[in-house]
Amino acid sequence: MAQPNHDPVAGDVLGAYLRSQATAFLRGLRLHATSGPDLARSGHAARRLRGAARRISGSLTTFRGVTESGWSDGLRTELVWLSSTLADEHAYADRLARLLDALHRLSHPPELPVPRNTAGPAGTGGPAGTGSTGTGSTGAAGAAGALTVGCARAGALLERRLTPARTRAHSATLQALGSARFHAVADAVAVLASEVPLEPVAARGRAREVLVPMAAAAQERLAAAVAALPDPGGAHRYHADHDGSWHEVRRLLRLHRYAREALGEAGARLAEAGEALDRHRDAAGAAAASAAAARTPRIAPATAYALGVLHADQRHEVEAARSAFHRIWSPPPERNPATAPAPAASVTP
Amino acid sequence: MAQPNHDPVAGDVLGAYLRSQATAFLRGLRLHATSGPDLARSGHAARRLRGAARRISGSLTTFRGVTESGWSDGLRTELVWLSSTLADEHAYADRLARLLDALHRLSHPPELPVPRNTAGPAGTGGPAGTGSTGTGSTGAAGAAGALTVGCARAGALLERRLTPARTRAHSATLQALGSARFHAVADAVAVLASEVPLEPVAARGRAREVLVPMAAAAQERLAAAVAALPDPGGAHRYHADHDGSWHEVRRLLRLHRYAREALGEAGARLAEAGEALDRHRDAAGAAAASAAAARTPRIAPATAYALGVLHADQRHEVEAARSAFHRIWSPPPERNPATAPAPAASVTP
């Protein structure tokens, strides 16, 4: 809770947060309208718009009943529609960039220093068992070359497949932003920026008695979802069957984070955990796109091979993001006091 | 050094070790000769034969000059030839088994418990941004099915490619074991089992003055090779360009381990580190075999895709083996006292 007011009223706390996010939304909208053909600027504006829309809809979800319900349920639905429409275009762009980056990395390892020869005295010979020569050792250079060709082709294929989807999503964004539906959302947010429709009884209660328990419930839903995450298993590494539980944790973590923001409690740890889950989502999507591209009829074996390496690479990134999340969320005991010096009491899962 | 004799003579210590290994070699040989068509038994016998051959040649390398040099250099060369010949057949068999196991794992993830639904209250809707639907989400079942088909075909291809190599290696083993060259080695080892040709002056010195410095030199070569290992880099994950340095560490670790055995110092940590490096070698070989198989002309894209996933999977195992080695070799500071309670002074790299 904000320090200056020791015991503020729920409506004041939530109202201030919603007004500030509504203002950020309107600023993003103005930025977007004036960005013209500047893609970087319009992308930045759309991100701000989405961030504010998510925060408003998230707060209306967590603190449902503190605002006027009929109004807030309607606005929430519209904000979800808007932010997911805006998200699609960027998701396709980011996914293609991620896949092309990964392919570049796969086909171009950085230059190596010449390995030092650390062998024993000349003529040592050494014990046998390094053996196992023959098949498989047919030239690492040739293998790298084949992977490079495959990666170039796989990149071209992914570009052919993802660019139309991105273009479609871009048109959908433009269409949405010009629609009557969007103008109605913008009008509602403009109202919100000046006056938040509150539910009189709940809003007049103390924040610690009204908002804090609601935020705690959101946190409990998150903790339960984290506890229910399937055990990591090597056999599942290349399969998407666990992804859904993780995406759900990502959604609940966001709600928890926005609820804490509304209470004036920012947390670097929550932001970091959220970033790990964003990477998780991106890598899982990229892996799926790679697998889907490999099912394109009549592709060259080299292309399919590169897509297989790429798929496994992105699933490996999925695993890495899961480990990163677990490290942030429940660091090993000996490091705990160091990473959480301030007693962020209510945050610990 | 062995505890009972406080200050034994170098020739006694090395002689006892060489005689015991020569006896193990002859026992393995007899077992192999009587194993007939029992593949498990002949495989076991060959492993014992190889283990003894490696230990003898390794000790003759590290403690060169304590035995009669002309004799030991010749025997060492012959033992290296023998153990690498014996190793090839098993390397092919193990590699095929490893690849087929991995393919089975890739195509058959274990059954999952039904994921618990940890969502919030009904009708929550939730903030947007899970978005990014569309391409890539076209049915995880379809993707798994395609990978299963590809894995089956990749397995058949690898079997077709590796089985002839294994058969050739098996013939080479049989031919080697029936050769005059082999009988000469066996005769030399039989002599070794009863009497070790020592270099009189060196062998008469104290073990701690003669053998211990030689073992320390072997350990220093290993430590230098470990220190020279390239930094792990994600970009190199799918490339074999660092493998050579690791194979060299594996060779030097073996020499170090056998030298310590000869001095009566067994070490579980060295055995574990050696196992990690064996896994490293096996995974690197399997990854190379997978990449080589993907260059077979006219294979189906699904086969190539599965080989790509398999290649990346085995390169991931290579990384895991490297991490395991580093963890065993230089455990993190806080765990150090627990894992190394006995001051194994001279071992620490």
CSV table of N, CA and C in Angstrom, one decimal, chain B residues 180-269:
chain,number,residue,atom,x,y,z
B,180,ALA,N,47.9,-63.7,-35.7
B,180,ALA,CA,49.3,-64.0,-35.1
B,180,ALA,C,49.6,-62.8,-34.2
B,181,ARG,N,49.2,-61.6,-34.7
B,181,ARG,CA,49.5,-60.3,-34.0
B,181,ARG,C,48.9,-60.4,-32.6
B,182,PHE,N,47.6,-60.9,-32.5
B,182,PHE,CA,47.0,-61.0,-31.2
B,182,PHE,C,47.6,-62.0,-30.3
B,183,HIS,N,48.0,-63.1,-30.9
B,183,HIS,CA,48.6,-64.2,-30.1
B,183,HIS,C,49.9,-63.7,-29.5
B,184,ALA,N,50.6,-62.9,-30.3
B,184,ALA,CA,51.9,-62.3,-29.7
B,184,ALA,C,51.6,-61.4,-28.5
B,185,VAL,N,50.5,-60.6,-28.6
B,185,VAL,CA,50.1,-59.7,-27.5
B,185,VAL,C,49.8,-60.6,-26.3
B,186,ALA,N,49.0,-61.6,-26.5
B,186,ALA,CA,48.5,-62.5,-25.4
B,186,ALA,C,49.7,-63.1,-24.8
B,187,ASP,N,50.7,-63.5,-25.6
B,187,ASP,CA,51.9,-64.1,-25.0
B,187,ASP,C,52.7,-63.1,-24.2
B,188,ALA,N,52.8,-61.9,-24.7
B,188,ALA,CA,53.5,-60.8,-23.9
B,188,ALA,C,52.8,-60.6,-22.6
B,189,VAL,N,51.5,-60.5,-22.6
B,189,VAL,CA,50.7,-60.3,-21.4
B,189,VAL,C,50.9,-61.5,-20.4
B,190,ALA,N,50.9,-62.7,-21.0
B,190,ALA,CA,51.1,-63.9,-20.1
B,190,ALA,C,52.5,-63.8,-19.4
B,191,VAL,N,53.5,-63.3,-20.1
B,191,VAL,CA,54.8,-63.1,-19.4
B,191,VAL,C,54.6,-62.1,-18.3
B,192,LEU,N,53.9,-61.0,-18.7
B,192,LEU,CA,53.7,-59.9,-17.7
B,192,LEU,C,53.0,-60.4,-16.4
B,193,ALA,N,52.1,-61.3,-16.6
B,193,ALA,CA,51.4,-61.8,-15.4
B,193,ALA,C,52.3,-62.5,-14.4
B,194,SER,N,53.4,-63.0,-14.9
B,194,SER,CA,54.3,-63.7,-13.9
B,194,SER,C,55.5,-62.8,-13.6
B,195,GLU,N,56.0,-62.1,-14.6
B,195,GLU,CA,57.2,-61.3,-14.3
B,195,GLU,C,57.2,-60.0,-15.1
B,196,VAL,N,57.3,-58.9,-14.5
B,196,VAL,CA,57.3,-57.6,-15.1
B,196,VAL,C,58.7,-57.2,-15.4
B,197,PRO,N,59.1,-56.9,-16.7
B,197,PRO,CA,60.4,-56.5,-17.1
B,197,PRO,C,60.7,-55.1,-16.6
B,198,LEU,N,61.4,-54.9,-15.5
B,198,LEU,CA,61.6,-53.6,-14.9
B,198,LEU,C,63.0,-53.0,-15.3
B,199,GLU,N,63.1,-51.7,-15.3
B,199,GLU,CA,64.3,-51.0,-15.5
B,199,GLU,C,65.0,-50.9,-14.1
B,200,PRO,N,66.1,-51.7,-14.0
B,200,PRO,CA,66.6,-51.9,-12.6
B,200,PRO,C,66.8,-50.7,-11.7
B,201,VAL,N,67.4,-49.6,-12.2
B,201,VAL,CA,67.7,-48.5,-11.4
B,201,VAL,C,66.4,-47.8,-10.9
B,202,ALA,N,65.5,-47.4,-11.8
B,202,ALA,CA,64.3,-46.7,-11.5
B,202,ALA,C,63.4,-47.6,-10.6
B,203,ALA,N,63.3,-48.9,-10.9
B,203,ALA,CA,62.4,-49.7,-10.1
B,203,ALA,C,62.9,-49.9,-8.7
B,204,ARG,N,64.1,-49.7,-8.4
B,204,ARG,CA,64.6,-49.9,-7.1
B,204,ARG,C,64.4,-48.7,-6.2
B,205,GLY,N,64.1,-47.6,-6.8
B,205,GLY,CA,63.8,-46.4,-6.0
B,205,GLY,C,62.5,-46.5,-5.2
B,206,ARG,N,62.3,-45.6,-4.3
B,206,ARG,CA,61.1,-45.6,-3.5
B,206,ARG,C,59.9,-45.1,-4.4
B,207,ALA,N,58.8,-45.7,-4.2
B,207,ALA,CA,57.6,-45.4,-5.0
B,207,ALA,C,57.3,-43.9,-4.9
B,208,ARG,N,57.4,-43.4,-3.6
B,208,ARG,CA,57.0,-41.9,-3.5
B,208,ARG,C,58.0,-41.0,-4.2
B,209,GLU,N,59.2,-41.5,-4.5
B,209,GLU,CA,60.2,-40.7,-5.1
B,209,GLU,C,60.2,-40.9,-6.7
B,210,VAL,N,59.7,-42.1,-7.1
B,210,VAL,CA,59.7,-42.4,-8.5
B,210,VAL,C,58.3,-42.3,-9.1
B,211,LEU,N,57.4,-43.1,-8.6
B,211,LEU,CA,56.1,-43.2,-9.2
B,211,LEU,C,55.2,-42.0,-8.9
B,212,VAL,N,55.3,-41.4,-7.7
B,212,VAL,CA,54.4,-40.3,-7.3
B,212,VAL,C,54.6,-39.1,-8.2
B,213,PRO,N,55.9,-38.7,-8.4
B,213,PRO,CA,56.1,-37.6,-9.3
B,213,PRO,C,55.6,-37.8,-10.8
B,214,MET,N,55.7,-39.1,-11.2
B,214,MET,CA,55.2,-39.4,-12.6
B,214,MET,C,53.7,-39.3,-12.6
B,215,ALA,N,53.0,-39.8,-11.6
B,215,ALA,CA,51.6,-39.7,-11.5
B,215,ALA,C,51.2,-38.2,-11.4
B,216,ALA,N,52.0,-37.4,-10.7
B,216,ALA,CA,51.6,-36.0,-10.6
B,216,ALA,C,51.7,-35.3,-11.9
B,217,ALA,N,52.7,-35.7,-12.7
B,217,ALA,CA,52.9,-35.1,-14.0
B,217,ALA,C,51.6,-35.4,-14.9
B,218,ALA,N,51.1,-36.7,-14.8
B,218,ALA,CA,49.9,-37.0,-15.6
B,218,ALA,C,48.8,-36.2,-15.1
B,219,GLN,N,48.7,-36.0,-13.8
B,219,GLN,CA,47.6,-35.2,-13.2
B,219,GLN,C,47.7,-33.7,-13.7
B,220,GLU,N,48.9,-33.2,-13.8
B,220,GLU,CA,49.1,-31.8,-14.3
B,220,GLU,C,48.7,-31.7,-15.7
B,221,ARG,N,49.0,-32.7,-16.5
B,221,ARG,CA,48.6,-32.6,-17.9
B,221,ARG,C,47.1,-32.6,-18.0
B,222,LEU,N,46.4,-33.4,-17.2
B,222,LEU,CA,45.0,-33.4,-17.1
B,222,LEU,C,44.4,-32.0,-16.7
B,223,ALA,N,45.0,-31.5,-15.6
B,223,ALA,CA,44.5,-30.2,-15.1
B,223,ALA,C,44.7,-29.1,-16.2
B,224,ALA,N,45.8,-29.1,-16.9
B,224,ALA,CA,46.1,-28.1,-18.0
B,224,ALA,C,45.0,-28.3,-19.1
B,225,ALA,N,44.7,-29.5,-19.4
B,225,ALA,CA,43.7,-29.7,-20.5
B,225,ALA,C,42.3,-29.3,-20.0
B,226,VAL,N,42.0,-29.5,-18.7
B,226,VAL,CA,40.7,-29.0,-18.2
B,226,VAL,C,40.7,-27.5,-18.2
B,227,ALA,N,41.8,-26.9,-17.8
B,227,ALA,CA,41.8,-25.4,-17.7
B,227,ALA,C,41.7,-24.8,-19.2
B,228,ALA,N,42.2,-25.6,-20.2
B,228,ALA,CA,42.1,-25.1,-21.5
B,228,ALA,C,40.8,-25.4,-22.2
B,229,LEU,N,39.9,-26.0,-21.6
B,229,LEU,CA,38.6,-26.3,-22.2
B,229,LEU,C,37.9,-25.0,-22.6
B,230,PRO,N,37.4,-24.9,-23.8
B,230,PRO,CA,36.7,-23.6,-24.2
B,230,PRO,C,35.6,-23.3,-23.3
B,231,ASP,N,35.3,-22.0,-23.2
B,231,ASP,CA,34.1,-21.6,-22.4
B,231,ASP,C,32.9,-22.1,-23.0
B,232,PRO,N,31.9,-22.6,-22.2
B,232,PRO,CA,30.7,-23.0,-22.8
B,232,PRO,C,30.0,-21.9,-23.5
B,233,GLY,N,29.5,-22.1,-24.7
B,233,GLY,CA,28.8,-21.0,-25.4
B,233,GLY,C,27.6,-21.6,-26.1
B,234,GLY,N,26.5,-20.9,-25.9
B,234,GLY,CA,25.2,-21.4,-26.5
B,234,GLY,C,25.3,-21.6,-28.0
B,235,ALA,N,26.0,-20.7,-28.6
B,235,ALA,CA,26.1,-20.7,-30.1
B,235,ALA,C,26.7,-22.0,-30.6
B,236,HIS,N,27.5,-22.6,-29.8
B,236,HIS,CA,28.2,-23.8,-30.2
B,236,HIS,C,27.5,-25.1,-29.9
B,237,ARG,N,26.3,-24.9,-29.4
B,237,ARG,CA,25.6,-26.1,-28.9
B,237,ARG,C,25.4,-27.2,-30.0
B,238,TYR,N,25.2,-26.8,-31.2
B,238,TYR,CA,24.9,-27.8,-32.2
B,238,TYR,C,26.1,-28.1,-33.1
B,239,HIS,N,27.3,-27.6,-32.7
B,239,HIS,CA,28.4,-27.8,-33.5
B,239,HIS,C,29.5,-28.6,-32.7
B,240,ALA,N,30.2,-29.4,-33.5
B,240,ALA,CA,31.2,-30.3,-32.9
B,240,ALA,C,32.5,-29.7,-32.7
B,241,ASP,N,32.7,-28.4,-32.9
B,241,ASP,CA,34.0,-27.8,-32.9
B,241,ASP,C,34.8,-27.8,-31.6
B,242,HIS,N,34.1,-28.1,-30.5
B,242,HIS,CA,34.8,-28.1,-29.2
B,242,HIS,C,35.0,-29.6,-28.8
B,243,ASP,N,34.4,-30.5,-29.5
B,243,ASP,CA,34.5,-31.9,-29.0
B,243,ASP,C,35.9,-32.4,-28.8
B,244,GLY,N,36.8,-32.1,-29.7
B,244,GLY,CA,38.1,-32.6,-29.6
B,244,GLY,C,38.8,-32.4,-28.3
B,245,SER,N,38.7,-31.1,-27.8
B,245,SER,CA,39.3,-30.8,-26.5
B,245,SER,C,38.7,-31.6,-25.4
B,246,TRP,N,37.5,-31.9,-25.5
B,246,TRP,CA,36.8,-32.8,-24.4
B,246,TRP,C,37.3,-34.2,-24.5
B,247,HIS,N,37.4,-34.7,-25.8
B,247,HIS,CA,37.9,-36.1,-25.9
B,247,HIS,C,39.3,-36.2,-25.4
B,248,GLU,N,40.1,-35.2,-25.5
B,248,GLU,CA,41.4,-35.2,-25.0
B,248,GLU,C,41.4,-35.2,-23.5
B,249,VAL,N,40.5,-34.4,-22.9
B,249,VAL,CA,40.4,-34.5,-21.4
B,249,VAL,C,40.0,-35.9,-20.9
B,250,ARG,N,39.1,-36.5,-21.7
B,250,ARG,CA,38.7,-37.9,-21.4
B,250,ARG,C,39.9,-38.8,-21.4
B,251,ARG,N,40.7,-38.7,-22.4
B,251,ARG,CA,41.9,-39.6,-22.5
B,251,ARG,C,42.9,-39.3,-21.3
B,252,LEU,N,43.1,-38.1,-21.0
B,252,LEU,CA,44.0,-37.7,-19.9
B,252,LEU,C,43.4,-38.1,-18.5
B,253,LEU,N,42.1,-38.0,-18.4
B,253,LEU,CA,41.5,-38.4,-17.1
B,253,LEU,C,41.7,-39.9,-16.9
B,254,ARG,N,41.6,-40.6,-17.9
B,254,ARG,CA,41.8,-42.1,-17.8
B,254,ARG,C,43.2,-42.4,-17.4
B,255,LEU,N,44.2,-41.7,-18.0
B,255,LEU,CA,45.6,-42.0,-17.6
B,255,LEU,C,45.8,-41.6,-16.1
B,256,HIS,N,45.2,-40.5,-15.7
B,256,HIS,CA,45.3,-40.1,-14.3
B,256,HIS,C,44.7,-41.1,-13.4
B,257,ARG,N,43.5,-41.6,-13.8
B,257,ARG,CA,42.8,-42.5,-13.0
B,257,ARG,C,43.5,-43.8,-12.8
B,258,TYR,N,44.1,-44.3,-13.9
B,258,TYR,CA,44.8,-45.6,-13.9
B,258,TYR,C,46.1,-45.4,-13.1
B,259,ALA,N,46.7,-44.2,-13.2
B,259,ALA,CA,47.9,-44.0,-12.4
B,259,ALA,C,47.6,-44.0,-10.9
B,260,ARG,N,46.5,-43.4,-10.5
B,260,ARG,CA,46.1,-43.5,-9.1
B,260,ARG,C,45.7,-44.9,-8.7
B,261,GLU,N,45.1,-45.6,-9.5
B,261,GLU,CA,44.8,-47.1,-9.2
B,261,GLU,C,46.1,-47.8,-8.9
B,262,ALA,N,47.1,-47.6,-9.8
B,262,ALA,CA,48.4,-48.3,-9.6
B,262,ALA,C,49.0,-47.9,-8.3
B,263,LEU,N,48.8,-46.7,-7.8
B,263,LEU,CA,49.3,-46.3,-6.5
B,263,LEU,C,48.4,-46.7,-5.3
B,264,GLY,N,47.3,-47.5,-5.7
B,264,GLY,CA,46.4,-48.0,-4.6
B,264,GLY,C,45.4,-46.9,-4.2
B,265,GLU,N,45.2,-45.9,-5.0
B,265,GLU,CA,44.3,-44.9,-4.6
B,265,GLU,C,43.1,-44.9,-5.5
B,266,ALA,N,42.0,-45.5,-5.1
B,266,ALA,CA,40.8,-45.5,-6.0
B,266,ALA,C,40.1,-44.2,-5.7
B,267,GLY,N,39.3,-43.7,-6.6
B,267,GLY,CA,38.5,-42.5,-6.3
B,267,GLY,C,37.2,-42.5,-7.0
B,268,ALA,N,36.1,-42.4,-6.2
B,268,ALA,CA,34.8,-42.5,-6.8
B,268,ALA,C,34.6,-41.2,-7.7
B,269,ARG,N,35.2,-40.1,-7.3
B,269,ARG,CA,35.0,-38.9,-8.0
B,269,ARG,C,35.6,-39.0,-9.4
